[in-house]
Tab-separated table of C-alpha atoms and ligand atoms in Angstrom:
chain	number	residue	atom	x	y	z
J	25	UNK	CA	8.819	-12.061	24.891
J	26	UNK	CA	8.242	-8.190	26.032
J	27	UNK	CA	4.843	-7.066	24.581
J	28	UNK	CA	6.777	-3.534	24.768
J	29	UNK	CA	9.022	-3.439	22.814
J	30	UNK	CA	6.771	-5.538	20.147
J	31	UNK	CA	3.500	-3.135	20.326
J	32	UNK	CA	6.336	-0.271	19.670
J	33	UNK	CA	7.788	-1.830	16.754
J	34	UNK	CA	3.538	-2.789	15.587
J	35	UNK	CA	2.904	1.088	16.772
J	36	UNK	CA	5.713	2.702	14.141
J	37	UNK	CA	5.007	0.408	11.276
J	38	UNK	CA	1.483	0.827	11.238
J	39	UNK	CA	1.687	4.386	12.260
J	40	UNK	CA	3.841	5.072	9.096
J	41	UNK	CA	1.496	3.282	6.366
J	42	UNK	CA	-1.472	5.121	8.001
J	43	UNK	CA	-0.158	8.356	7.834
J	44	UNK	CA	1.102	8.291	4.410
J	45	UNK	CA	-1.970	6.021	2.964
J	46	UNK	CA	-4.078	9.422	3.758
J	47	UNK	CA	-1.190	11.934	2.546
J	48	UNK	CA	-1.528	9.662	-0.820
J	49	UNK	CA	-4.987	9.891	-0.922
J	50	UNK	CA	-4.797	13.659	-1.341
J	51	UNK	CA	-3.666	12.705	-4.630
J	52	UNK	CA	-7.314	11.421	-5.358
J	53	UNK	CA	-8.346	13.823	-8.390
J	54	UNK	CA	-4.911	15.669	-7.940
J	55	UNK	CA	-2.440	13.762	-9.960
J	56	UNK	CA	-0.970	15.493	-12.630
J	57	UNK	CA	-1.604	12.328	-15.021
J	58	UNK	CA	-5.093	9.830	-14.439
J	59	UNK	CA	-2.848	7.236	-14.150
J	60	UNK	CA	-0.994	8.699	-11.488
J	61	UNK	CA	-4.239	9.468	-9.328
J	62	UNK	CA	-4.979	6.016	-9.491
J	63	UNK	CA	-1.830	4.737	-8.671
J	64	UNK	CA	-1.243	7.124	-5.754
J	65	UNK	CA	-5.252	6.236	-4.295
J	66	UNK	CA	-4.341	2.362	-5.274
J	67	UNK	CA	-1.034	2.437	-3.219
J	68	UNK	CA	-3.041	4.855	-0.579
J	69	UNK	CA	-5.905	1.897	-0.093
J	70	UNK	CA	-2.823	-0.834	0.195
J	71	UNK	CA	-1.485	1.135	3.006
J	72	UNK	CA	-4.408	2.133	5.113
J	73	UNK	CA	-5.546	-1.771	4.619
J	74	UNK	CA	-2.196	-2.789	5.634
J	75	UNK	CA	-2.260	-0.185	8.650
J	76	UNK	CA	-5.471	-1.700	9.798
J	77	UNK	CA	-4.170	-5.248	9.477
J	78	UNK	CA	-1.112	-3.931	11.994
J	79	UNK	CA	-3.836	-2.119	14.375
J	80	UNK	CA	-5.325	-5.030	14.885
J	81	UNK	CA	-2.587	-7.505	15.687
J	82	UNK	CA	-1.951	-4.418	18.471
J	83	UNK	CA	-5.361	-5.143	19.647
J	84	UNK	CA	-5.267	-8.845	19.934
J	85	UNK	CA	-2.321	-8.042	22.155
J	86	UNK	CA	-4.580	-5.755	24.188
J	87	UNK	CA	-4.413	-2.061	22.772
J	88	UNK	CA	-8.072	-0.456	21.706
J	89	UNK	CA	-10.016	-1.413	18.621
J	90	UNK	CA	-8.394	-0.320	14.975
J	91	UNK	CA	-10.208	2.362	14.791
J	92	UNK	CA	-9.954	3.719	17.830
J	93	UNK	CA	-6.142	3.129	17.832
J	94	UNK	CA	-6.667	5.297	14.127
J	95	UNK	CA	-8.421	8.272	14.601
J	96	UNK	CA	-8.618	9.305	18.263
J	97	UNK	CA	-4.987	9.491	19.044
J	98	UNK	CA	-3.254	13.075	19.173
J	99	UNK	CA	-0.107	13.815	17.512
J	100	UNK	CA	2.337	13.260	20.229
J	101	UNK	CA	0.864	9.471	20.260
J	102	UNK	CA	2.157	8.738	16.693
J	103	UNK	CA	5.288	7.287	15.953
J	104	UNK	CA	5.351	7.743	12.502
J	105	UNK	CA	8.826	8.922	10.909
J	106	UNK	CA	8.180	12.756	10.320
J	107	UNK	CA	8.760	11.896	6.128
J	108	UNK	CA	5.343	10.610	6.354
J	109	UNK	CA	3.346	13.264	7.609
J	110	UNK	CA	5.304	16.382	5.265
J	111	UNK	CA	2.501	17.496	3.131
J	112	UNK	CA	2.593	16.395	-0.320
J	113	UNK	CA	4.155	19.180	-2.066
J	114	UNK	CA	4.306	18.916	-5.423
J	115	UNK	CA	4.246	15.946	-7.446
J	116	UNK	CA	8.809	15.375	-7.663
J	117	UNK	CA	8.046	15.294	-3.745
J	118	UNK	CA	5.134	13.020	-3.540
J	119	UNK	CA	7.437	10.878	-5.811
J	120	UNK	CA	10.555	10.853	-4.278
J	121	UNK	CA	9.036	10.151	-0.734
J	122	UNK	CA	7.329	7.249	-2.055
J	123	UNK	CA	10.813	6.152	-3.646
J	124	UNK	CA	12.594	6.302	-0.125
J	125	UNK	CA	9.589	5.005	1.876
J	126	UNK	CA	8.565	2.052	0.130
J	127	UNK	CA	12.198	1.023	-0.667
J	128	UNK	CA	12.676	0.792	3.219
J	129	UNK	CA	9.131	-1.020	3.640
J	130	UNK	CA	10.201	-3.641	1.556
J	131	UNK	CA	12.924	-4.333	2.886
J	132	UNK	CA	11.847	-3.926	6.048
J	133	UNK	CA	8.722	-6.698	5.579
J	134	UNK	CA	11.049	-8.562	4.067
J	135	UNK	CA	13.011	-8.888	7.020
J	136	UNK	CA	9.719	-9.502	9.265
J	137	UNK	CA	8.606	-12.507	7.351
J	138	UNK	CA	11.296	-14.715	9.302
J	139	UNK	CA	9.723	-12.641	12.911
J	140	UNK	CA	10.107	-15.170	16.026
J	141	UNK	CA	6.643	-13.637	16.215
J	142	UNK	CA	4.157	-15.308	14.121
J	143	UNK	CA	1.466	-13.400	13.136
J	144	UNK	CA	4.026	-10.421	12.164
J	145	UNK	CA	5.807	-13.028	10.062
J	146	UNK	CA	2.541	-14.178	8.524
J	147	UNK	CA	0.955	-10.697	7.341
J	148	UNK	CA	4.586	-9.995	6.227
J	149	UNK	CA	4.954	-12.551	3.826
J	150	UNK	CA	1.548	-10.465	2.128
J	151	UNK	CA	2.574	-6.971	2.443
J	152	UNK	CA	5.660	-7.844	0.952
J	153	UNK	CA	4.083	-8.916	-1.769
J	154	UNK	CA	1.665	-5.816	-2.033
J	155	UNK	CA	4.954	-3.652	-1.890
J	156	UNK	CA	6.541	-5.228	-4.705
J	157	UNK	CA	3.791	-3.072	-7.102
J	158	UNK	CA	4.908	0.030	-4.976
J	159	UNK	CA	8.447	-0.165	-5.475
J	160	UNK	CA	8.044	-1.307	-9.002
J	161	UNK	CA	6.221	2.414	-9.694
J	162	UNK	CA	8.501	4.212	-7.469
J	163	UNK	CA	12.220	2.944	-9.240
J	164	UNK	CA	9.919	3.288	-12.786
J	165	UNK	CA	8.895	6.448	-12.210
J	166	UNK	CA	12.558	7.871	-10.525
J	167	UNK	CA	14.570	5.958	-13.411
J	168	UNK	CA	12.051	7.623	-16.225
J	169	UNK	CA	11.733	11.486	-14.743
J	170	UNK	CA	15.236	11.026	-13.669
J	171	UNK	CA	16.651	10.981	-16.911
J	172	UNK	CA	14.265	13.211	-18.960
J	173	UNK	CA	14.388	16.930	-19.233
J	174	UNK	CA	16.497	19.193	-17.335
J	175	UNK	CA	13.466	20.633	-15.322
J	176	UNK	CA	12.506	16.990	-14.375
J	177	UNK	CA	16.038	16.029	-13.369
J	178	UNK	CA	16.410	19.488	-11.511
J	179	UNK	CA	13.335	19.001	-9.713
J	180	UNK	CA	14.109	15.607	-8.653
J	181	UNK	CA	17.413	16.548	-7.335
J	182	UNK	CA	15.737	19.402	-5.663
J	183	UNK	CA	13.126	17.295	-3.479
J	184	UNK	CA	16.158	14.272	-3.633
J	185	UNK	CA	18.132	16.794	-1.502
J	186	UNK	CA	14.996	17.965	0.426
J	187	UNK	CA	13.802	14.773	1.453
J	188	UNK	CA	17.046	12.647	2.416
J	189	UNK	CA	17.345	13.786	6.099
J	190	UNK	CA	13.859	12.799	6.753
J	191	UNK	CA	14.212	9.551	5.252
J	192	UNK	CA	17.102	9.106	7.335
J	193	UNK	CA	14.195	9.624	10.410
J	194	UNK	CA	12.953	6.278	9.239
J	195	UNK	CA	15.427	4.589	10.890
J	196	UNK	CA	15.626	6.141	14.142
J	197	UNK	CA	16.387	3.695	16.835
J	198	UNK	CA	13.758	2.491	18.982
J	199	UNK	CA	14.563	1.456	22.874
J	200	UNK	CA	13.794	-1.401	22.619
J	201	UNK	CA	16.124	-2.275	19.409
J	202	UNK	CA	18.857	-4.919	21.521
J	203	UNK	CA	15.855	-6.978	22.887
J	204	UNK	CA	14.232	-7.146	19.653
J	205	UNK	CA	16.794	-7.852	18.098
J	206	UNK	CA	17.971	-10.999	21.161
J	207	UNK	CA	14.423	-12.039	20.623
J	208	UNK	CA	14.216	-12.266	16.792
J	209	UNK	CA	11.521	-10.102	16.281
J	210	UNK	CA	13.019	-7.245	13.800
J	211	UNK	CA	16.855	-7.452	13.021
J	212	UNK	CA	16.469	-3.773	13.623
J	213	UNK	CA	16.709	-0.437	12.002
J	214	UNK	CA	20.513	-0.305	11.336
J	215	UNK	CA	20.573	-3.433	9.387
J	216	UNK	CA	17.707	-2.255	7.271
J	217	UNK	CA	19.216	1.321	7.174
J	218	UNK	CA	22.527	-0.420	5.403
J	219	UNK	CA	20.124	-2.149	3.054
J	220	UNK	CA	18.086	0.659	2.370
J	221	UNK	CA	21.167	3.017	1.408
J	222	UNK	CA	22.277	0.038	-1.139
J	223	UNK	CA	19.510	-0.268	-2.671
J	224	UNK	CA	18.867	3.468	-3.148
J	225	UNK	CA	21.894	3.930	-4.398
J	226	UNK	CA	21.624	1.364	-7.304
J	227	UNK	CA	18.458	3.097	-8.646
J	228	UNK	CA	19.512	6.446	-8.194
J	229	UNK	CA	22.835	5.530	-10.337
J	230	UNK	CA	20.278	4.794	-12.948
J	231	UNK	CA	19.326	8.204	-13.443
J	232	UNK	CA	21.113	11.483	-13.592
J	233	UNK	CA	20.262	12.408	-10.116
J	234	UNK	CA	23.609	12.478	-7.675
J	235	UNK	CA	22.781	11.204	-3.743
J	236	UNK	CA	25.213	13.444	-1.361
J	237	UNK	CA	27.786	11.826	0.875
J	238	UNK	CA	25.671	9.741	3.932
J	239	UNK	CA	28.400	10.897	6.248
J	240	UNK	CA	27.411	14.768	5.185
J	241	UNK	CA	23.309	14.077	6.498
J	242	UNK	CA	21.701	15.274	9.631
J	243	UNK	CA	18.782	12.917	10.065
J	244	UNK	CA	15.809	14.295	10.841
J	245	UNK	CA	14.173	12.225	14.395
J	246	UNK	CA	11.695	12.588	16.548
J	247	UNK	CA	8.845	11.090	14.887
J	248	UNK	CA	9.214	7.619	16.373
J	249	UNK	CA	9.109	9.062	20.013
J	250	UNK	CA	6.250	11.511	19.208
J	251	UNK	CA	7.817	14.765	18.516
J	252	UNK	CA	6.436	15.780	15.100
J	253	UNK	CA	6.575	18.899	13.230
J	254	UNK	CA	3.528	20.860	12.807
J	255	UNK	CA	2.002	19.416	10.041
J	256	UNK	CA	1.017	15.958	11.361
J	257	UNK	CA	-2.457	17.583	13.735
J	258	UNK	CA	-3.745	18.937	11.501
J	259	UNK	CA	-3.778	15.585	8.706
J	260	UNK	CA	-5.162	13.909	12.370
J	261	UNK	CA	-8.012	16.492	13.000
J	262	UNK	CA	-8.867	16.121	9.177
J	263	UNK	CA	-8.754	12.089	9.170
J	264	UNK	CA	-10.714	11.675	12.430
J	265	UNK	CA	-13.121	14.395	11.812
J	266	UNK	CA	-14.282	11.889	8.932
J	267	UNK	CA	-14.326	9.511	11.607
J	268	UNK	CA	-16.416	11.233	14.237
J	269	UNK	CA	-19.269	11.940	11.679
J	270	UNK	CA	-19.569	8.380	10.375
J	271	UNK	CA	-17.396	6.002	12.749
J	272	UNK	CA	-19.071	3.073	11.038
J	273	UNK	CA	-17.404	4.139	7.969
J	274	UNK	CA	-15.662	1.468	5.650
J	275	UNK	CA	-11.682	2.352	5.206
C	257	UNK	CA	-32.068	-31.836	9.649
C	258	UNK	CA	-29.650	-34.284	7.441
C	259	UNK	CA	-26.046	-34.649	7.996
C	260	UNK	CA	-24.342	-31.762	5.904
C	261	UNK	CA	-20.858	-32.854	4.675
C	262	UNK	CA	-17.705	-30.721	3.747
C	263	UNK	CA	-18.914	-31.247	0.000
C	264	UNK	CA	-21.854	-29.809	0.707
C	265	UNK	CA	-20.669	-26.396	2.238
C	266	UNK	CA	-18.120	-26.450	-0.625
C	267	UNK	CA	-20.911	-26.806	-3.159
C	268	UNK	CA	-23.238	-23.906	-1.451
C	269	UNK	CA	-20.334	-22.026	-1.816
C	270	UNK	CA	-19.693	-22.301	-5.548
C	271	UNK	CA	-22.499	-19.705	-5.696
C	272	UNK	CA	-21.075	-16.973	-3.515
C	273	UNK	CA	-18.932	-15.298	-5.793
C	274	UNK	CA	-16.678	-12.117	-5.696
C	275	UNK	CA	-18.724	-8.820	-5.633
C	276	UNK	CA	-16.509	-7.447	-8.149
C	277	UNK	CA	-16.303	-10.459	-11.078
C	278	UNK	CA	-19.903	-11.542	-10.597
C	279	UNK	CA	-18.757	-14.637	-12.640
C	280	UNK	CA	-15.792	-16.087	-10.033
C	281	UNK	CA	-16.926	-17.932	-7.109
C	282	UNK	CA	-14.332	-17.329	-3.588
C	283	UNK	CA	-13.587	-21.415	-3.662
C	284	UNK	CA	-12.432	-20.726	-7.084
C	285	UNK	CA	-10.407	-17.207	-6.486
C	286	UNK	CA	-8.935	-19.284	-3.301
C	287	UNK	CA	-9.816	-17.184	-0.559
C	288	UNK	CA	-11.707	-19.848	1.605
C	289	UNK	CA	-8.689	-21.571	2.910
C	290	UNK	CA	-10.607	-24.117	5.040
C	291	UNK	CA	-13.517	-25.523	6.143
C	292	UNK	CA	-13.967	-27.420	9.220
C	293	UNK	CA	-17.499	-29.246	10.739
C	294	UNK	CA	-18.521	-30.286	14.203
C	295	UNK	CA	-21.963	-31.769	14.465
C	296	UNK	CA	-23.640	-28.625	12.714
C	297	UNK	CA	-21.487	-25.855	13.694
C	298	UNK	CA	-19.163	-24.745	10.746
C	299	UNK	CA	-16.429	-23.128	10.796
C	300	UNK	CA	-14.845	-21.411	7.801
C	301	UNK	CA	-11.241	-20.017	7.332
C	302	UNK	CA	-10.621	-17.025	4.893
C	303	UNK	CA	-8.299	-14.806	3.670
C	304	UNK	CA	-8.048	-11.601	1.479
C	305	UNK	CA	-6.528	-11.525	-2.009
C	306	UNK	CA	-5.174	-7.903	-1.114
C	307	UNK	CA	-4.901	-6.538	2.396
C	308	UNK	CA	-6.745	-3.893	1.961
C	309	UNK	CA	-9.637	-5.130	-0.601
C	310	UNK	CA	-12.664	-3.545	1.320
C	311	UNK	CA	-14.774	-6.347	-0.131
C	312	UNK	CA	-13.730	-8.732	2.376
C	313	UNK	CA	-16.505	-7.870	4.476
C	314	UNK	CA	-18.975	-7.716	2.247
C	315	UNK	CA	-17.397	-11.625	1.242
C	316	UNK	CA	-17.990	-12.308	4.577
C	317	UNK	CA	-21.210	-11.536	4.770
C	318	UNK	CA	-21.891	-13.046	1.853
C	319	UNK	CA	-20.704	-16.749	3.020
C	320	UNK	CA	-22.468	-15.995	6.386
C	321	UNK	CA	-25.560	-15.550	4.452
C	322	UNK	CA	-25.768	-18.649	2.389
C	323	UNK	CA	-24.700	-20.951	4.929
C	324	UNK	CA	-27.986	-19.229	6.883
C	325	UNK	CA	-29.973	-20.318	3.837
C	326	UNK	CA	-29.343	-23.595	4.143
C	327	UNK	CA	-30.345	-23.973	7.713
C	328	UNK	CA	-26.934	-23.776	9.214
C	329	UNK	CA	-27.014	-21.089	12.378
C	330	UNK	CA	-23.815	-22.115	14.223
C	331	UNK	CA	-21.486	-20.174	11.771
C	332	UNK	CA	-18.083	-19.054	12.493
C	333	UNK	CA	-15.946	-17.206	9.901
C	334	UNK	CA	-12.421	-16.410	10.844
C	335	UNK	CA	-9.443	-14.006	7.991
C	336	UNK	CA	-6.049	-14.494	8.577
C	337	UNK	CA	-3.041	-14.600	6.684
C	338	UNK	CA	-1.647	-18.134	8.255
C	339	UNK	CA	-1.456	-19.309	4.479
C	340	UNK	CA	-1.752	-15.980	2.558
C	341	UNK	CA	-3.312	-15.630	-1.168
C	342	UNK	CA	-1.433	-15.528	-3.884
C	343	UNK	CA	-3.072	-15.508	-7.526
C	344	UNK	CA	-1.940	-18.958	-8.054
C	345	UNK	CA	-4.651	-20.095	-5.722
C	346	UNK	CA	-7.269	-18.897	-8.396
C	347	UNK	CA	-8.428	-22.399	-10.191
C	348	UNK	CA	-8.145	-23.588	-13.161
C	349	UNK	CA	-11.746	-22.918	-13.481
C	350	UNK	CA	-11.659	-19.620	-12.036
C	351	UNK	CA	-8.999	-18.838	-14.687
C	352	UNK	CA	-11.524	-19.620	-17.896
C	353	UNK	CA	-14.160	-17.792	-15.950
C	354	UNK	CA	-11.976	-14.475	-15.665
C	355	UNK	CA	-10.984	-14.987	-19.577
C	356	UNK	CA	-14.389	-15.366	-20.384
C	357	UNK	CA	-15.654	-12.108	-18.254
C	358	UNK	CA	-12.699	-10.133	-20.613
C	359	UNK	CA	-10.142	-10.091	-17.514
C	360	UNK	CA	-6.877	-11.515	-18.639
C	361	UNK	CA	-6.070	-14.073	-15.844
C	362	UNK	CA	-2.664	-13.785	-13.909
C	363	UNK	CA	0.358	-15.627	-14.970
C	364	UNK	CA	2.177	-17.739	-12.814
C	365	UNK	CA	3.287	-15.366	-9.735
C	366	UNK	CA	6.617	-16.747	-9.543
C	367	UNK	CA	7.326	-15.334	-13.071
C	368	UNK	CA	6.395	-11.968	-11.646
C	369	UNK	CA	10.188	-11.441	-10.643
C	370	UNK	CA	10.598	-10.428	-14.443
C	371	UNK	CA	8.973	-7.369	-15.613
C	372	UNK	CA	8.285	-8.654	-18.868
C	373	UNK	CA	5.411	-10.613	-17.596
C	374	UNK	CA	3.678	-7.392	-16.896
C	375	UNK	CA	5.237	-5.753	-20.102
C	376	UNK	CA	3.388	-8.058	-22.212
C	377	UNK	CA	0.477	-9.754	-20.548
C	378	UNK	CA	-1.428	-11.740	-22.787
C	379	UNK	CA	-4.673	-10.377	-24.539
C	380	UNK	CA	-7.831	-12.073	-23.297
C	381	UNK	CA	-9.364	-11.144	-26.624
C	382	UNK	CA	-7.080	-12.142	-29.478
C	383	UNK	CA	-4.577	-14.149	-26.846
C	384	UNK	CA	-1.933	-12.410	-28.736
C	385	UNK	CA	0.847	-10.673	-26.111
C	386	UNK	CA	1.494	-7.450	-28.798
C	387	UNK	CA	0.507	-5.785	-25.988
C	388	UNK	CA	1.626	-2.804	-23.464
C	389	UNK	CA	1.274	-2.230	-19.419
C	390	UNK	CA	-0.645	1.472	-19.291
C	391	UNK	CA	-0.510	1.374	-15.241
C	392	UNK	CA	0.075	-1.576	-12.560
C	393	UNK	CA	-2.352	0.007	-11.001
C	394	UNK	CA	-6.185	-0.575	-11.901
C	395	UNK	CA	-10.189	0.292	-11.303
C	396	UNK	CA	-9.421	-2.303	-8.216
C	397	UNK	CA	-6.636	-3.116	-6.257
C	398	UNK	CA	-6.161	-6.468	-8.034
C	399	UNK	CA	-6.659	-5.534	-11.509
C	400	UNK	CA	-3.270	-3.910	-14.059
C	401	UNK	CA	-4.524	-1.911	-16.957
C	402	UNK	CA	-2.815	-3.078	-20.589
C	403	UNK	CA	-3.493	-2.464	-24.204
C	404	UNK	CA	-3.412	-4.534	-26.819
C	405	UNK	CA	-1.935	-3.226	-29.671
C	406	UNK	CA	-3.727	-5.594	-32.542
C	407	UNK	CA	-7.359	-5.511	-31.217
C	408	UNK	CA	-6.212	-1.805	-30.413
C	409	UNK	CA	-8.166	-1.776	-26.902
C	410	UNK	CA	-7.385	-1.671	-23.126
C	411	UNK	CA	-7.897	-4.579	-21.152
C	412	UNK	CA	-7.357	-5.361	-17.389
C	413	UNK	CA	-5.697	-8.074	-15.874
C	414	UNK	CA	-5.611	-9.830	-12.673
C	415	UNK	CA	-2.514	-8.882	-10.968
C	416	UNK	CA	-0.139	-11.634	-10.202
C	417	UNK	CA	1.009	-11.703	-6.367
R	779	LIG	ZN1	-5.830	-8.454	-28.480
């Protein structure tokens, strides 16, 4: 087995729950309902927990501490999908993001619990569980405010059409996607891409919202090989400055 | 310094109990997934009920400091997910203790596949299931907020995973 391509595939996955654990923790005191600001810090706590779980299977393989792997890397050594890191916007974004993130996360942990590699396989089998609450408010949430007023519907649609290339970035290939796949270690992104687009499509057709022809997308990559868009250093400088005053701080 | 036994360090640690429902113990909530003993070195095997619960540590701690008490120094405490925590590992006896603390206890996680059973979890007051989930989301990352519609009053339950 190639500790490569594996601490690539640990790298992304981990990269992407940390990054948008701390964009849903901006929620904290934000939401536009209590119940949302809960849910979003809940969901934010799940991912930075799960993120940290990820870091430090990387680190048993030989990469730096969590924390260190956390908060004192610069942008160009994330490979987080660039959907992760767009700031929050308003709430239909937050929302819809969440929707086509943790849709692919599920799926995609899914598919890990039956990883040749075992301890990827083992924390799998939990996060998939811990997903199923995140999904469950995402398709609640899209199926209510997709089929309630005009401005909700029009909104959604809006951040619907805004957000679909980006989520497309999700699935941008890796290098090391054959020998993963020969070694039965991820089944890779194109097989989760085709069950990601199924399953989005079967909520979405719940609601009044209309998803445009696949074939008509430009994904949005670069994220996975460290080319972000502006808005990722500055979340870093903000999360590790928190870090640098109190690095014994519990996350 | 006698022979301690498995039962023993199982006993000792009836009285650790979860920082955040003073009234369960960890062997009851199922997060000590195994103990092992050579000579007087013990070993102990745990795992979190959510990945991310920061009170793992603090559980940690909390084991490492009641085996001290009882004279034990050779302590080893390793968390991993090799067989992961669901809430059916939460006993019997941990159940009645939640119930009694006013936290309805989780129903059977493989019923979780139907959204009913967090539609209408059942009251911990009046047992009645007239009830309504407000958010899936609680105070804690393993606690759902509901309300019962008789006693007309929120309760929390104990997520089932
Ligand atoms: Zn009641």
């Amino acid at each position: 087995m190639d500790n490569l391509a594996l601490k690539e595939l640990l790298y992304k996955i981990a990269d992407d729950q940390l990054i948008l654990g701390h964009r849903n923790s901006e929620w904290t005191g934000m939401g536009p309902l209590l119940e949302e600001d809960i849910a979003f810090s809940s969901m934010a706590q799940d991912k930075i927990g799960q993120s940290h779980a990820l870091y430090s299977i990387l680190h048993e393989l030989g990469e730096q501490d969590p924390d260190t792997i956390a908060f004192t890397r610069n942008a160009e050594q994330f490979h987080n999908c660039i959907l992760t890191e767009l700031p929050n916007g308003e709430y239909d974004f937050s929302l819809m993001r969440h929707f086509f993130y943790d849709t692919a996360e599920i799926i995609r942990f899914d598919m890990l619990t039956v990883s040749s590699y075992k301890p990827l396989a083992e924390l799998a089998v939990k996060v998939r569980a811990e997903l199923r609450y995140h999904t469950l408010h995402a398709n609640t949430w899209i199926k209510q405010l997709g089929n309630a007023t005009e401005e909700s519907i029009a909104r959604l649609q809006r951040s619907l059409d805004h957000a679909l290339p980006y989520a497309l970035g999700i699935f941008e290939e890796s290098p090391y996607e054959k020998q993963l796949i020969a070694d039965g270690i991820f089944e890779g992104e194109v097989a989760l891409m085709e069950n990601w687009k199924n399953r989005v499509e079967e909520i979405i057709e719940q609601t009044q919202l209309h998803l445009p022809g696949w074939s008509t997308l430009n994904p949005v990559y670069g994220g996975r090989s460290g080319k972000h868009s502006e808005h990722l250093q500055p979340l870093l400088d903000e999360m590790s400055e928190v870090f640098k005053i109190d690095p014994g701080a519990e996350w | 310094m006698q022979t301690i036994t498995k039962e023993d360090i199982y006993t000792w640690l009836e009285d650790v109990k979860d920082p955040e429902i003073p009234v369960l113990s960890l062997v009851d909530l199922g997060v000590i997934t195994n103990v092992t003993l050579d000579n007087n070195k013990v070993h102990i095997e745990m795992t979190p009920t959510f990945v991310g619960c920061p009170a793992m540590d603090m559980m940690k701690q909390d084991v490492s400091d009641m085996l001290r008490s009882k004279g034990i120094e050779d302590i080893s405490i390793n968390i991993s997910f090799k067989e992961p925590w669901t809430s059916d590992k939460i006993s019997e006896k941990g159940k009645q203790a939640l119930k009694q603390f006013g936290l309805a206890p989780p129903p059977p996680g493989n019923l979780f596949s139907d959204i009913d059973i967090l539609e209408h979890a059942a009251c911990p007051r009046c047992n009645g299931t007239n009830t309504d989930l407000k958010n899936p989301f609680g105070p804690t990352l393993c606690r759902s907020i509901h309300y019962c519609n008789d006693c007309r009053e929120a309760f929390e339950q104990f997520k089932p995973l």
